[in-house]
Amino acid sequence: MTDEKLIGRQDPIPEVPLKEKEEYLTLIEEFLGRQWLAKDNYGPFQQLWNRRDVLSTIELLSFGSALKTFKGKVTEGIYRKAANEIKSKDQGNSAAKIFEIVSSSMFENESQRIEIPKENNPGYDFLVNLKNGSKIRFSVKALLDSKHANEFKSFSQELNRDLPQMLNDHYSIFLIQQDFNITNKYSHSILKRGLREIIMKRSFGVPFVSQNNWILRLDKMEPMIGENFYNQKPSYTLLTLCPHQKNEQSRFYSKIQDACDNLKKHCSDVDNSSTNGIIIKVPDSIAISDATKWLNEFWDQQHDCISIVIIMRASYTSSDDLSQSWLTYEFSQVSNPKSKVQISELAPETLTVQVPIGKVSTSETKAIIHVYDKEVTLSGSYWYFSGRHIYQKPMELQNGNVTFNFKRLPNVHVSCVFTGFPDGDLEMSARFPPSEDLLIL
């Protein structure tokens, strides 16, 4: 076995032997198929497989590690069926199976062991055997971004693609839509026309409010201290915000209720040695604290065979000064006060969770961004942040090389144009992820 699959990839865990990392990537290739993975930008796995940045490697190695655990727990038939589900065009089923594989592997450690049921054993997705002999059956659910969230992101991406042709200087653009309605194309044209007007007028720092509830602000953007922007291609950042649609809570309840109904139908017998639980993944647009609050308002007597719900979300987080980044798995463990079996009695010790790369946290990562010297909280909103920063440096050779210290900015493409070359300007960029959105975790 060679480490050829890691050639050209940024390696997030150099301390782990190459052989082990190669094993994880080989498992994925054999599981999903080399030809299927080679389809460029076809789906999340193909995008990650064809990228070489650090975040793509983190996601693939994390899944490969989980896949190794999963493979050792199931029959060949279940293993192949899982591959087909992941490769299916049904995004919901694919995401659910990926999350089932990833989440179950987190509970396999020295303190507890997992079992994955046979195909004809409905009701739960995996079982955790605790050291004290107790068992918890878990139903796994993945809540994806809503239609409204996806439409808002799609529109924001469209606006981001149009911006470079609209700009005449270096700008920070902050946009809020009070009531997003993707079907209102007229509203979008109003926004773009208003944006063009304030760009032409260079109306910096003045809010623009349209008749369609758009609030828009434009500010002059300054480069990093000691650096200069390249004036032939405007640099910019774009932040768009929109409040949640009212159906986010009901979508969450629907997933929880579906798991409850299935467990009650097939696994209603609970006692002091065996009970049920739910693990649910929520998207970035839903705060863990909000989901925890919703869940505490959800319980009633019909859910008395469910002892615990674990709310989970993975995110790529950064230190305040952006000098460090890491993968964080956020967990919130919510007990059901109406359950026949209290989880504190069945499992006095906290369930143990382990991940191959990154950190596990019971504290919620704060989704904040600094806008005009103020902290803007992104929780409870759909949001999109992107941009490009293009710097300029004269050609100054140092030991035959030109250098520029690229500072990572989440979701912002950073490059530098070196001027003064005989054949014209040369633009170079570091290898950053195209986005810091996670595609499979």
PDB file of N, CA, C and O in Angstrom, residues 91 142-155 180 182 242-252 255 281-286 294 380-383:
ATOM      1  N   GLN A  91     -31.241  13.017  -1.746  1.00  0.00           N
ATOM      2  CA  GLN A  91     -30.312  13.713  -0.861  1.00  0.00           C
ATOM      3  C   GLN A  91     -30.596  13.407   0.604  1.00  0.00           C
ATOM      4  O   GLN A  91     -29.667  13.263   1.416  1.00  0.00           O
ATOM      5  N   ALA A 142     -31.213  12.912  10.322  1.00  0.00           N
ATOM      6  CA  ALA A 142     -30.443  14.049   9.819  1.00  0.00           C
ATOM      7  C   ALA A 142     -31.408  15.097   9.280  1.00  0.00           C
ATOM      8  O   ALA A 142     -32.146  14.843   8.322  1.00  0.00           O
ATOM      9  N   LEU A 143     -31.431  16.258   9.910  1.00  0.00           N
ATOM     10  CA  LEU A 143     -32.279  17.361   9.456  1.00  0.00           C
ATOM     11  C   LEU A 143     -31.445  18.239   8.535  1.00  0.00           C
ATOM     12  O   LEU A 143     -30.452  18.836   8.956  1.00  0.00           O
ATOM     13  N   LEU A 144     -31.816  18.299   7.273  1.00  0.00           N
ATOM     14  CA  LEU A 144     -31.065  19.077   6.289  1.00  0.00           C
ATOM     15  C   LEU A 144     -31.552  20.527   6.275  1.00  0.00           C
ATOM     16  O   LEU A 144     -32.554  20.882   6.906  1.00  0.00           O
ATOM     17  N   ASP A 145     -30.834  21.366   5.549  1.00  0.00           N
ATOM     18  CA  ASP A 145     -31.287  22.738   5.369  1.00  0.00           C
ATOM     19  C   ASP A 145     -32.666  22.743   4.716  1.00  0.00           C
ATOM     20  O   ASP A 145     -32.975  21.906   3.856  1.00  0.00           O
ATOM     21  N   SER A 146     -33.490  23.684   5.108  1.00  0.00           N
ATOM     22  CA  SER A 146     -34.847  23.783   4.570  1.00  0.00           C
ATOM     23  C   SER A 146     -34.828  24.335   3.148  1.00  0.00           C
ATOM     24  O   SER A 146     -33.803  24.842   2.653  1.00  0.00           O
ATOM     25  N   LYS A 147     -35.959  24.240   2.496  1.00  0.00           N
ATOM     26  CA  LYS A 147     -36.109  24.813   1.159  1.00  0.00           C
ATOM     27  C   LYS A 147     -35.805  26.303   1.183  1.00  0.00           C
ATOM     28  O   LYS A 147     -35.117  26.826   0.293  1.00  0.00           O
ATOM     29  N   HIS A 148     -36.280  26.992   2.225  1.00  0.00           N
ATOM     30  CA  HIS A 148     -36.049  28.431   2.320  1.00  0.00           C
ATOM     31  C   HIS A 148     -34.563  28.737   2.488  1.00  0.00           C
ATOM     32  O   HIS A 148     -34.038  29.676   1.885  1.00  0.00           O
ATOM     33  N   ALA A 149     -33.876  27.940   3.314  1.00  0.00           N
ATOM     34  CA  ALA A 149     -32.447  28.157   3.530  1.00  0.00           C
ATOM     35  C   ALA A 149     -31.672  27.944   2.235  1.00  0.00           C
ATOM     36  O   ALA A 149     -30.772  28.727   1.900  1.00  0.00           O
ATOM     37  N   ASN A 150     -32.007  26.890   1.504  1.00  0.00           N
ATOM     38  CA  ASN A 150     -31.308  26.612   0.246  1.00  0.00           C
ATOM     39  C   ASN A 150     -31.583  27.688  -0.801  1.00  0.00           C
ATOM     40  O   ASN A 150     -30.687  28.076  -1.561  1.00  0.00           O
ATOM     41  N   GLU A 151     -32.821  28.179  -0.837  1.00  0.00           N
ATOM     42  CA  GLU A 151     -33.158  29.218  -1.808  1.00  0.00           C
ATOM     43  C   GLU A 151     -32.440  30.525  -1.469  1.00  0.00           C
ATOM     44  O   GLU A 151     -31.968  31.240  -2.362  1.00  0.00           O
ATOM     45  N   PHE A 152     -32.366  30.832  -0.187  1.00  0.00           N
ATOM     46  CA  PHE A 152     -31.665  32.053   0.221  1.00  0.00           C
ATOM     47  C   PHE A 152     -30.178  31.957  -0.126  1.00  0.00           C
ATOM     48  O   PHE A 152     -29.581  32.907  -0.634  1.00  0.00           O
ATOM     49  N   LYS A 153     -29.584  30.794   0.118  1.00  0.00           N
ATOM     50  CA  LYS A 153     -28.177  30.595  -0.222  1.00  0.00           C
ATOM     51  C   LYS A 153     -27.966  30.696  -1.724  1.00  0.00           C
ATOM     52  O   LYS A 153     -26.992  31.309  -2.190  1.00  0.00           O
ATOM     53  N   SER A 154     -28.869  30.102  -2.502  1.00  0.00           N
ATOM     54  CA  SER A 154     -28.747  30.135  -3.960  1.00  0.00           C
ATOM     55  C   SER A 154     -28.805  31.565  -4.480  1.00  0.00           C
ATOM     56  O   SER A 154     -28.014  31.960  -5.345  1.00  0.00           O
ATOM     57  N   PHE A 155     -29.744  32.353  -3.940  1.00  0.00           N
ATOM     58  CA  PHE A 155     -29.836  33.745  -4.367  1.00  0.00           C
ATOM     59  C   PHE A 155     -28.591  34.524  -3.969  1.00  0.00           C
ATOM     60  O   PHE A 155     -28.068  35.332  -4.740  1.00  0.00           O
ATOM     61  N   PHE A 180     -37.752  36.945   3.342  1.00  0.00           N
ATOM     62  CA  PHE A 180     -37.254  36.440   2.071  1.00  0.00           C
ATOM     63  C   PHE A 180     -38.330  35.656   1.318  1.00  0.00           C
ATOM     64  O   PHE A 180     -38.985  34.792   1.864  1.00  0.00           O
ATOM     65  N   ILE A 182     -38.295  33.818  -2.373  1.00  0.00           N
ATOM     66  CA  ILE A 182     -37.530  33.509  -3.574  1.00  0.00           C
ATOM     67  C   ILE A 182     -38.350  33.674  -4.838  1.00  0.00           C
ATOM     68  O   ILE A 182     -37.817  33.922  -5.921  1.00  0.00           O
ATOM     69  N   CYS A 242     -31.062  36.756   6.676  1.00  0.00           N
ATOM     70  CA  CYS A 242     -32.521  36.678   6.590  1.00  0.00           C
ATOM     71  C   CYS A 242     -33.031  35.898   7.795  1.00  0.00           C
ATOM     72  O   CYS A 242     -32.492  34.831   8.109  1.00  0.00           O
ATOM     73  N   PRO A 243     -34.043  36.382   8.508  1.00  0.00           N
ATOM     74  CA  PRO A 243     -34.583  35.632   9.657  1.00  0.00           C
ATOM     75  C   PRO A 243     -35.139  34.282   9.229  1.00  0.00           C
ATOM     76  O   PRO A 243     -35.592  34.104   8.096  1.00  0.00           O
ATOM     77  N   HIS A 244     -35.105  33.333  10.162  1.00  0.00           N
ATOM     78  CA  HIS A 244     -35.681  32.006   9.911  1.00  0.00           C
ATOM     79  C   HIS A 244     -37.135  32.099   9.480  1.00  0.00           C
ATOM     80  O   HIS A 244     -37.887  32.953   9.965  1.00  0.00           O
ATOM     81  N   GLN A 245     -37.511  31.187   8.613  1.00  0.00           N
ATOM     82  CA  GLN A 245     -38.930  30.989   8.351  1.00  0.00           C
ATOM     83  C   GLN A 245     -39.557  30.297   9.571  1.00  0.00           C
ATOM     84  O   GLN A 245     -38.875  29.612  10.338  1.00  0.00           O
ATOM     85  N   LYS A 246     -40.843  30.453   9.745  1.00  0.00           N
ATOM     86  CA  LYS A 246     -41.510  29.942  10.943  1.00  0.00           C
ATOM     87  C   LYS A 246     -41.559  28.418  11.009  1.00  0.00           C
ATOM     88  O   LYS A 246     -41.842  27.857  12.074  1.00  0.00           O
ATOM     89  N   ASN A 247     -41.288  27.745   9.884  1.00  0.00           N
ATOM     90  CA  ASN A 247     -41.449  26.294   9.873  1.00  0.00           C
ATOM     91  C   ASN A 247     -40.217  25.537  10.358  1.00  0.00           C
ATOM     92  O   ASN A 247     -40.220  24.311  10.362  1.00  0.00           O
ATOM     93  N   GLU A 248     -39.140  26.219  10.760  1.00  0.00           N
ATOM     94  CA  GLU A 248     -37.936  25.503  11.186  1.00  0.00           C
ATOM     95  C   GLU A 248     -38.208  24.635  12.417  1.00  0.00           C
ATOM     96  O   GLU A 248     -37.749  23.495  12.502  1.00  0.00           O
ATOM     97  N   GLN A 249     -38.956  25.156  13.367  1.00  0.00           N
ATOM     98  CA  GLN A 249     -39.269  24.382  14.574  1.00  0.00           C
ATOM     99  C   GLN A 249     -40.150  23.185  14.238  1.00  0.00           C
ATOM    100  O   GLN A 249     -39.923  22.074  14.743  1.00  0.00           O
ATOM    101  N   SER A 250     -41.113  23.363  13.364  1.00  0.00           N
ATOM    102  CA  SER A 250     -42.001  22.248  13.015  1.00  0.00           C
ATOM    103  C   SER A 250     -41.248  21.182  12.215  1.00  0.00           C
ATOM    104  O   SER A 250     -41.539  19.988  12.334  1.00  0.00           O
ATOM    105  N   ARG A 251     -40.277  21.590  11.406  1.00  0.00           N
ATOM    106  CA  ARG A 251     -39.458  20.602  10.680  1.00  0.00           C
ATOM    107  C   ARG A 251     -38.651  19.756  11.661  1.00  0.00           C
ATOM    108  O   ARG A 251     -38.524  18.541  11.505  1.00  0.00           O
ATOM    109  N   PHE A 252     -38.121  20.400  12.684  1.00  0.00           N
ATOM    110  CA  PHE A 252     -37.375  19.684  13.717  1.00  0.00           C
ATOM    111  C   PHE A 252     -38.281  18.696  14.445  1.00  0.00           C
ATOM    112  O   PHE A 252     -37.933  17.520  14.643  1.00  0.00           O
ATOM    113  N   LYS A 255     -39.067  15.453  12.436  1.00  0.00           N
ATOM    114  CA  LYS A 255     -38.015  14.429  12.482  1.00  0.00           C
ATOM    115  C   LYS A 255     -38.035  13.682  13.812  1.00  0.00           C
ATOM    116  O   LYS A 255     -37.921  12.448  13.862  1.00  0.00           O
ATOM    117  N   LYS A 281     -29.077  15.239  13.807  1.00  0.00           N
ATOM    118  CA  LYS A 281     -28.126  16.228  13.306  1.00  0.00           C
ATOM    119  C   LYS A 281     -28.908  17.440  12.807  1.00  0.00           C
ATOM    120  O   LYS A 281     -29.888  17.294  12.076  1.00  0.00           O
ATOM    121  N   VAL A 282     -28.481  18.631  13.201  1.00  0.00           N
ATOM    122  CA  VAL A 282     -29.145  19.850  12.737  1.00  0.00           C
ATOM    123  C   VAL A 282     -28.174  20.641  11.857  1.00  0.00           C
ATOM    124  O   VAL A 282     -26.956  20.563  12.032  1.00  0.00           O
ATOM    125  N   PRO A 283     -28.687  21.411  10.899  1.00  0.00           N
ATOM    126  CA  PRO A 283     -27.818  22.186  10.010  1.00  0.00           C
ATOM    127  C   PRO A 283     -27.273  23.432  10.693  1.00  0.00           C
ATOM    128  O   PRO A 283     -27.726  23.818  11.782  1.00  0.00           O
ATOM    129  N   ASP A 284     -26.322  24.094  10.041  1.00  0.00           N
ATOM    130  CA  ASP A 284     -25.712  25.299  10.600  1.00  0.00           C
ATOM    131  C   ASP A 284     -26.731  26.393  10.862  1.00  0.00           C
ATOM    132  O   ASP A 284     -26.544  27.226  11.760  1.00  0.00           O
ATOM    133  N   SER A 285     -27.795  26.404  10.076  1.00  0.00           N
ATOM    134  CA  SER A 285     -28.781  27.488  10.207  1.00  0.00           C
ATOM    135  C   SER A 285     -29.634  27.373  11.463  1.00  0.00           C
ATOM    136  O   SER A 285     -30.377  28.292  11.797  1.00  0.00           O
ATOM    137  N   ILE A 286     -29.546  26.245  12.174  1.00  0.00           N
ATOM    138  CA  ILE A 286     -30.303  26.068  13.415  1.00  0.00           C
ATOM    139  C   ILE A 286     -29.332  25.986  14.589  1.00  0.00           C
ATOM    140  O   ILE A 286     -28.440  25.129  14.613  1.00  0.00           O
ATOM    141  N   TRP A 294     -36.513  23.836  21.891  1.00  0.00           N
ATOM    142  CA  TRP A 294     -37.675  23.246  21.220  1.00  0.00           C
ATOM    143  C   TRP A 294     -37.963  21.855  21.779  1.00  0.00           C
ATOM    144  O   TRP A 294     -39.119  21.494  22.018  1.00  0.00           O
ATOM    145  N   GLY A 380     -30.233  31.873  14.469  1.00  0.00           N
ATOM    146  CA  GLY A 380     -31.621  32.241  14.230  1.00  0.00           C
ATOM    147  C   GLY A 380     -31.850  32.890  12.882  1.00  0.00           C
ATOM    148  O   GLY A 380     -32.932  33.415  12.611  1.00  0.00           O
ATOM    149  N   SER A 381     -30.814  32.858  12.024  1.00  0.00           N
ATOM    150  CA  SER A 381     -30.928  33.472  10.699  1.00  0.00           C
ATOM    151  C   SER A 381     -30.342  32.543   9.644  1.00  0.00           C
ATOM    152  O   SER A 381     -29.478  31.712   9.929  1.00  0.00           O
ATOM    153  N   TYR A 382     -30.802  32.708   8.429  1.00  0.00           N
ATOM    154  CA  TYR A 382     -30.082  32.178   7.285  1.00  0.00           C
ATOM    155  C   TYR A 382     -29.019  33.219   6.954  1.00  0.00           C
ATOM    156  O   TYR A 382     -29.314  34.424   6.949  1.00  0.00           O
ATOM    157  N   TRP A 383     -27.826  32.788   6.669  1.00  0.00           N
ATOM    158  CA  TRP A 383     -26.789  33.771   6.374  1.00  0.00           C
ATOM    159  C   TRP A 383     -25.810  33.228   5.353  1.00  0.00           C
ATOM    160  O   TRP A 383     -25.666  32.027   5.176  1.00  0.00           O
TER     161      TRP A 383
END
